Coordinates of C-alpha atoms in Angstrom, one line a residue:
Chain A
M12 CA 149.3 158.9 193.4
K13 CA 148.1 157.9 189.9
E14 CA 150.8 156.9 187.4
K15 CA 151.0 159.4 184.5
G16 CA 150.7 158.4 180.9
L17 CA 153.5 158.7 178.4
L18 CA 153.6 161.6 176.0
I19 CA 154.7 160.2 172.6
V20 CA 155.9 162.6 170.0
L21 CA 156.3 161.4 166.4
S22 CA 158.0 163.8 164.1
G23 CA 160.4 163.9 161.2
P24 CA 161.1 165.9 158.0
S25 CA 158.1 166.9 155.9
G26 CA 157.1 164.4 153.3
V27 CA 158.4 161.4 155.3
G28 CA 154.9 159.9 155.9
K29 CA 154.2 160.9 159.5
G30 CA 150.5 161.2 158.9
T31 CA 150.3 157.8 157.1
V32 CA 152.1 156.0 159.9
R33 CA 150.0 157.8 162.5
K34 CA 146.8 156.6 160.8
A35 CA 148.1 153.1 160.6
I36 CA 148.8 153.1 164.3
F37 CA 145.3 154.3 165.2
S38 CA 143.7 151.8 162.8
Q39 CA 145.0 149.0 165.1
E40 CA 142.5 147.8 167.6
E41 CA 145.1 147.2 170.3
T42 CA 146.4 150.8 170.2
K43 CA 145.8 152.1 173.7
F44 CA 147.0 155.7 173.4
E45 CA 145.0 158.7 172.7
Y46 CA 145.5 160.9 169.7
S47 CA 145.8 164.6 170.4
I48 CA 143.7 166.4 167.8
S49 CA 145.5 169.5 166.4
M50 CA 144.0 173.0 166.2
T51 CA 144.2 175.0 163.0
T52 CA 143.1 178.3 161.4
R53 CA 142.9 176.8 157.9
N54 CA 139.4 176.1 156.5
P55 CA 138.0 172.6 156.8
R56 CA 138.3 170.6 153.7
E57 CA 135.4 168.6 152.2
G58 CA 134.4 165.9 154.8
E59 CA 136.6 167.2 157.6
I60 CA 134.8 167.4 161.0
D61 CA 135.5 169.9 163.7
G62 CA 136.8 168.1 166.8
V63 CA 137.6 164.9 164.8
D64 CA 140.1 165.9 162.2
Y65 CA 141.0 169.3 163.7
F66 CA 139.7 171.9 166.0
F67 CA 138.9 174.7 163.6
K68 CA 139.5 178.2 165.0
T69 CA 139.6 181.7 163.6
R70 CA 143.0 183.5 163.6
E71 CA 141.8 185.7 166.4
E72 CA 140.8 182.7 168.6
F73 CA 144.1 181.0 167.9
E74 CA 146.2 184.1 168.7
E75 CA 144.3 184.5 171.9
L76 CA 145.1 180.9 172.9
I77 CA 148.8 181.5 172.2
R78 CA 148.7 184.6 174.5
Q79 CA 147.0 182.5 177.2
G80 CA 149.7 179.8 176.9
K81 CA 147.1 177.2 175.9
L82 CA 149.2 175.7 173.2
L83 CA 151.8 173.1 173.8
E84 CA 153.4 173.9 170.5
Y85 CA 152.4 175.7 167.4
A86 CA 153.7 176.8 164.0
E87 CA 152.6 178.8 161.0
F88 CA 152.6 177.3 157.5
V89 CA 151.6 179.1 154.4
G90 CA 149.6 181.6 156.3
N91 CA 147.8 179.2 158.7
Y92 CA 148.4 178.3 162.3
Y93 CA 148.6 174.7 163.5
G94 CA 149.0 173.8 167.1
T95 CA 148.4 171.3 170.0
P96 CA 146.0 172.4 172.8
V97 CA 147.9 171.8 176.1
D98 CA 144.9 171.1 178.4
Y99 CA 143.8 168.0 176.6
V100 CA 147.4 166.6 176.7
R101 CA 147.8 167.4 180.4
Q102 CA 144.4 165.9 181.4
T103 CA 144.9 162.7 179.5
L104 CA 148.4 162.2 180.9
D105 CA 147.2 162.9 184.4
N106 CA 144.4 160.3 183.9
G107 CA 147.2 157.8 183.3
N108 CA 146.7 157.5 179.5
D109 CA 149.3 157.8 176.8
V110 CA 149.0 160.7 174.4
F111 CA 150.3 160.5 170.8
L112 CA 151.3 163.7 168.9
E113 CA 152.2 163.7 165.3
I114 CA 153.8 167.1 164.6
E115 CA 156.4 169.0 162.6
V116 CA 160.0 169.2 163.7
Q117 CA 159.8 172.8 164.9
G118 CA 156.8 171.8 167.1
A119 CA 158.7 168.9 168.5
R120 CA 161.4 171.3 169.6
Q121 CA 158.8 173.3 171.6
V122 CA 157.4 170.1 173.2
R123 CA 160.9 169.1 174.3
E124 CA 161.3 172.3 176.2
K125 CA 158.0 171.8 178.1
F126 CA 157.9 168.0 178.5
P127 CA 161.6 166.9 178.5
E128 CA 160.4 163.5 179.8
A129 CA 158.3 162.8 176.7
L130 CA 159.2 160.1 174.3
F131 CA 160.6 161.6 171.0
I132 CA 160.5 159.4 167.9
F133 CA 162.0 160.6 164.6
L134 CA 160.6 159.1 161.5
A135 CA 163.5 158.9 159.0
P136 CA 163.1 158.9 155.3
P137 CA 164.4 155.7 153.6
S138 CA 166.1 158.0 151.1
L139 CA 168.8 158.3 153.8
S140 CA 169.8 154.7 153.5
E141 CA 169.3 154.7 149.7
L142 CA 171.8 157.5 149.6
Q143 CA 174.5 155.1 150.5
N144 CA 173.9 152.9 147.5
R145 CA 174.0 156.0 145.3
L146 CA 177.2 157.1 147.0
V147 CA 179.0 153.8 146.3
T148 CA 177.7 153.6 142.7
R149 CA 178.8 157.1 141.8
G150 CA 179.0 158.3 138.2
T151 CA 175.4 157.3 137.4
E152 CA 174.1 160.7 138.7
A153 CA 175.3 164.2 138.3
D154 CA 177.6 165.4 141.1
D155 CA 175.5 168.3 142.0
I156 CA 172.4 166.1 142.5
I157 CA 174.4 163.9 144.8
R158 CA 175.8 167.0 146.6
G159 CA 172.2 168.3 147.2
R160 CA 171.1 165.0 148.6
M161 CA 174.1 164.9 150.9
E162 CA 173.3 168.3 152.2
T163 CA 169.6 167.3 152.9
A164 CA 170.9 164.1 154.6
R165 CA 173.3 166.1 156.8
K166 CA 170.4 168.4 157.9
E167 CA 168.2 165.4 158.6
I168 CA 170.9 163.6 160.6
E169 CA 171.4 166.9 162.6
M170 CA 167.6 167.1 163.3
M171 CA 167.9 163.7 165.0
N172 CA 169.8 165.2 167.9
L173 CA 166.6 166.1 169.8
Y174 CA 165.1 162.6 169.6
D175 CA 165.3 159.4 171.7
Y176 CA 164.5 156.9 169.0
I177 CA 164.9 156.8 165.2
V178 CA 162.6 154.7 163.0
E179 CA 163.2 154.4 159.3
N180 CA 159.9 154.6 157.4
D181 CA 161.0 151.9 154.9
K182 CA 157.7 150.1 155.1
I183 CA 154.6 151.4 157.0
E184 CA 154.2 148.0 158.8
N185 CA 157.8 148.0 160.0
A186 CA 157.6 151.5 161.2
V187 CA 154.3 150.8 163.1
E188 CA 155.8 147.7 164.7
K189 CA 158.9 149.5 165.9
I190 CA 156.9 152.4 167.3
N191 CA 154.7 149.9 169.2
S192 CA 157.8 148.2 170.6
I193 CA 159.3 151.5 171.7
V194 CA 156.1 152.5 173.6
Q195 CA 155.9 149.0 175.2
A196 CA 159.6 149.1 176.1
E197 CA 159.2 152.6 177.7
H198 CA 156.4 151.2 179.9
C199 CA 158.9 148.6 181.2
R200 CA 161.5 151.2 182.2
K201 CA 163.0 150.6 185.6
D202 CA 162.1 153.9 187.1
R203 CA 158.5 153.6 186.1
I204 CA 157.9 150.1 187.3
Q205 CA 160.1 150.2 190.4
Q206 CA 158.1 153.3 191.6
R207 CA 154.9 151.3 191.0
Y208 CA 156.1 148.6 193.3
I209 CA 157.2 151.0 195.9
N210 CA 153.9 152.8 195.9
M211 CA 152.2 149.4 196.3
L212 CA 154.1 148.5 199.4
E213 CA 153.2 151.8 200.9
V214 CA 149.5 150.8 200.7
E215 CA 149.9 149.1 204.0
Chain B
M2 CA 183.7 150.2 161.5
K3 CA 181.3 147.4 162.1
E4 CA 178.3 148.1 164.4
K5 CA 178.5 146.1 167.6
G6 CA 175.7 143.8 168.8
L7 CA 173.8 144.4 172.0
L8 CA 174.6 142.5 175.1
I9 CA 171.2 141.5 176.7
V10 CA 171.2 140.4 180.3
L11 CA 168.1 138.7 181.7
S12 CA 168.2 138.2 185.4
G13 CA 165.9 138.2 188.5
P14 CA 165.4 136.5 191.8
S15 CA 165.8 132.7 191.9
G16 CA 162.7 130.8 191.1
V17 CA 161.2 133.6 189.0
G18 CA 161.3 131.6 185.8
K19 CA 164.3 133.0 183.9
G20 CA 165.2 129.7 182.3
T21 CA 161.6 129.1 181.1
V22 CA 161.4 132.6 179.6
R23 CA 164.8 132.2 178.0
K24 CA 163.8 128.9 176.4
A25 CA 160.6 130.4 175.1
I26 CA 162.6 133.3 173.5
F27 CA 164.9 130.9 171.8
S28 CA 162.1 128.7 170.6
Q29 CA 160.9 131.6 168.4
E30 CA 162.1 131.3 164.8
E31 CA 162.5 135.1 164.5
T32 CA 164.9 135.4 167.5
K33 CA 168.1 136.8 166.1
F34 CA 170.3 136.9 169.1
E35 CA 172.8 134.4 170.2
Y36 CA 172.6 132.5 173.5
S37 CA 175.8 132.5 175.4
I38 CA 176.3 129.0 176.8
S39 CA 177.4 128.9 180.5
M40 CA 180.3 127.0 181.9
T41 CA 180.0 124.8 184.9
T42 CA 181.9 122.4 187.1
R43 CA 178.8 120.4 188.0
N44 CA 178.4 116.9 186.4
P45 CA 176.3 116.7 183.2
R46 CA 172.8 115.4 183.9
E47 CA 171.2 112.7 181.8
G48 CA 170.9 113.9 178.2
E49 CA 173.0 117.1 178.7
I50 CA 175.5 117.7 176.0
D51 CA 178.8 119.5 176.4
G52 CA 178.8 122.7 174.4
V53 CA 175.0 122.7 174.0
D54 CA 173.6 122.8 177.5
Y55 CA 176.8 123.8 179.2
F56 CA 180.5 123.7 178.8
F57 CA 181.5 121.2 181.4
K58 CA 184.8 121.8 183.1
T59 CA 186.8 120.5 186.0
R60 CA 187.2 122.7 189.1
E61 CA 190.9 123.1 188.2
E62 CA 190.1 124.2 184.7
F63 CA 187.4 126.6 185.9
E64 CA 189.7 128.2 188.5
E65 CA 192.4 128.6 185.9
L66 CA 190.0 130.5 183.6
I67 CA 189.0 132.7 186.6
R68 CA 192.7 133.5 187.1
Q69 CA 193.2 134.3 183.4
G70 CA 190.2 136.7 183.4
K71 CA 188.3 134.5 180.9
L72 CA 185.0 134.7 182.7
L73 CA 182.6 137.7 182.2
E74 CA 180.9 136.6 185.4
Y75 CA 180.8 133.6 187.7
A76 CA 179.4 132.4 191.0
E77 CA 179.5 129.3 193.2
F78 CA 176.3 127.5 194.1
V79 CA 176.2 124.4 196.4
G80 CA 179.8 123.6 195.7
N81 CA 179.8 124.1 191.9
Y82 CA 181.0 127.0 189.7
Y83 CA 178.8 128.5 187.0
G84 CA 180.0 131.3 184.7
T85 CA 180.0 133.0 181.3
P86 CA 183.1 132.7 179.0
V87 CA 184.0 136.2 178.0
D88 CA 185.7 135.5 174.6
Y89 CA 182.5 134.1 173.0
V90 CA 180.5 137.2 174.2
R91 CA 183.1 139.7 172.9
Q92 CA 183.5 137.9 169.5
T93 CA 179.8 137.7 168.9
L94 CA 179.2 141.3 169.8
D95 CA 182.2 142.4 167.6
N96 CA 180.6 140.5 164.7
G97 CA 177.5 142.7 165.1
N98 CA 175.3 140.0 166.7
D99 CA 173.3 140.4 169.9
V100 CA 174.2 138.1 172.8
F101 CA 171.7 137.0 175.4
L102 CA 172.7 136.0 178.9
E103 CA 170.4 134.5 181.4
I104 CA 172.2 134.7 184.7
E105 CA 171.8 135.1 188.5
V106 CA 171.6 138.5 190.1
Q107 CA 175.1 138.4 191.5
G108 CA 176.4 137.6 188.0
A109 CA 174.5 140.5 186.5
R110 CA 176.2 142.8 188.9
Q111 CA 179.6 141.7 187.6
V112 CA 178.5 142.2 184.0
R113 CA 177.3 145.7 184.8
E114 CA 180.8 146.6 185.9
K115 CA 182.5 145.2 182.7
F116 CA 179.8 146.1 180.2
P117 CA 177.9 149.2 181.6
E118 CA 176.4 149.7 178.2
A119 CA 174.6 146.3 178.2
L120 CA 170.9 146.0 178.4
F121 CA 169.7 144.8 181.8
I122 CA 166.3 143.3 182.1
F123 CA 164.9 142.2 185.5
L124 CA 162.3 139.5 185.5
A125 CA 160.0 140.3 188.4
P126 CA 157.9 137.7 190.2
P127 CA 154.1 138.2 189.9
S128 CA 154.0 137.6 193.6
L129 CA 155.1 141.3 193.9
S130 CA 151.8 142.4 192.4
E131 CA 149.8 139.8 194.2
L132 CA 151.2 141.1 197.4
Q133 CA 149.1 144.2 197.0
N134 CA 145.9 142.2 197.0
R135 CA 147.1 140.4 200.1
L136 CA 147.9 143.7 201.8
V137 CA 144.5 145.2 201.2
T138 CA 142.6 142.0 202.2
R139 CA 144.5 141.7 205.5
G140 CA 143.4 139.4 208.2
T141 CA 143.2 136.3 206.0
E142 CA 146.8 135.5 206.6
A143 CA 149.0 135.6 209.6
D144 CA 150.9 138.8 210.2
D145 CA 154.3 137.2 210.2
I146 CA 153.7 135.6 206.8
I147 CA 152.7 139.0 205.4
R148 CA 155.8 140.5 207.1
G149 CA 158.1 137.9 205.6
R150 CA 156.6 138.5 202.1
M151 CA 157.0 142.3 202.6
E152 CA 160.6 141.8 203.5
T153 CA 161.2 139.7 200.4
A154 CA 159.4 142.2 198.2
R155 CA 161.6 145.0 199.6
K156 CA 164.7 143.1 198.7
E157 CA 163.5 142.4 195.2
I158 CA 162.6 146.0 194.6
E159 CA 166.0 147.0 195.9
M160 CA 167.6 144.5 193.4
M161 CA 165.9 146.4 190.5
N162 CA 168.2 149.4 191.0
L163 CA 170.9 147.9 188.7
Y164 CA 168.5 147.3 185.8
D165 CA 167.2 149.3 182.9
Y166 CA 163.9 147.5 182.4
I167 CA 161.6 145.4 184.5
V168 CA 159.3 142.8 183.1
E169 CA 156.8 141.0 185.3
N170 CA 156.6 137.3 184.6
D171 CA 152.9 137.1 184.9
K172 CA 152.6 135.0 181.8
I173 CA 155.5 133.6 179.7
E174 CA 154.0 135.0 176.4
N175 CA 153.7 138.5 177.9
A176 CA 157.2 138.4 179.3
V177 CA 158.6 137.2 176.0
E178 CA 156.7 139.8 174.0
K179 CA 158.0 142.6 176.3
I180 CA 161.6 141.4 176.1
N181 CA 161.3 141.3 172.3
S182 CA 160.0 144.9 172.3
I183 CA 162.7 146.1 174.6
V184 CA 165.4 144.6 172.3
Q185 CA 163.8 146.1 169.2
A186 CA 163.4 149.5 170.9
E187 CA 167.1 149.5 171.9
H188 CA 168.0 148.9 168.3
C189 CA 166.1 152.1 167.4
R190 CA 167.9 154.3 169.9
K191 CA 169.0 157.6 168.5
D192 CA 172.8 157.2 169.3
R193 CA 172.9 153.9 167.5
I194 CA 171.0 154.8 164.4
Q195 CA 172.3 158.4 164.0
Q196 CA 175.9 157.0 164.2
R197 CA 175.0 154.5 161.5
Y198 CA 173.8 157.3 159.2
I199 CA 176.9 159.4 160.0
N200 CA 179.2 156.4 159.1
M201 CA 177.2 156.0 155.9
L202 CA 177.8 159.6 154.8
E203 CA 181.5 159.1 155.4
V204 CA 181.6 156.3 152.8
E205 CA 182.2 159.0 150.2

């Protein structure tokens, strides 16, 4: 039996820099995992290539794929669908390769239901840590600004419940290094490696 | 409330190279964890310094410490005691620093009982993987040699049950890199970081 790849899900609140971190990961030569290209109904922008940046589909095609259960996760933003085709993900994992998804928080929730064993990494905004400094040096900012930030922070902390790991995006290099470590560590998990040795002995 | 350090336990079958890997880890400048010095009743060897290589104790002193519950783990080998003083470990963890133990398998079992939340890393001999090649190229070695190796392999695979992670010691640099990644990943675990943010908000 072939060992399956890991499904790695990077998510986090919008604006946290998920796309930038993902691009930095895939610009490393040593990155061994496969990036799952998203599908969308929005129009291609200047320079975007179908099958490289996105799979571009019509609304009718996309809705047909939803009906057929061909999307691992999807969401609608400002009138356009975005989603992850499930077949590519399953095939790549079955071939023993890791798949990397960079998706929105609501998409991550859908993936958790279908692939509970996937690796969920939450990219946290550095504003969360910065908030502490603001809290202790009160008086420099209006109370309602602070209150608004506290409310956002509470929601973001609540979002983390779904995830296995949290990486603060204080610097892109730090975030990339931590994500690399998390993936490498997951490959060293007892259950995974012990099973590999057991399979090996059964070769006889 | 101060965040506690991680207790990192490196163990594995005797002869696997635990000491060599531990020395390589502590020769890195960036290593931030503290090495817990063992206590022993054996005589110091040429050049060994009390409090650096080991804490050297008499048999009576050691047995008194056992009675007082001052050892996190201990074992007897060829007439000498070896053990880990528990106070140093607790104090270092309470100060928020990680502690690294490199101990025998039976010691690791004792630590698991007292610190179930510690991070257990099993260093696996490359002979386990090499065994597969030997199994598929049968006939070049006597059957009873193969059988003996299979038996050892089964015991080693069984030992892994207690551990969280398994690192094959194929090359020291690889093993060190994996151990570093595992420790870094553990520091990114959701429970740990989410709690940090929650504590932060409670500053107000």
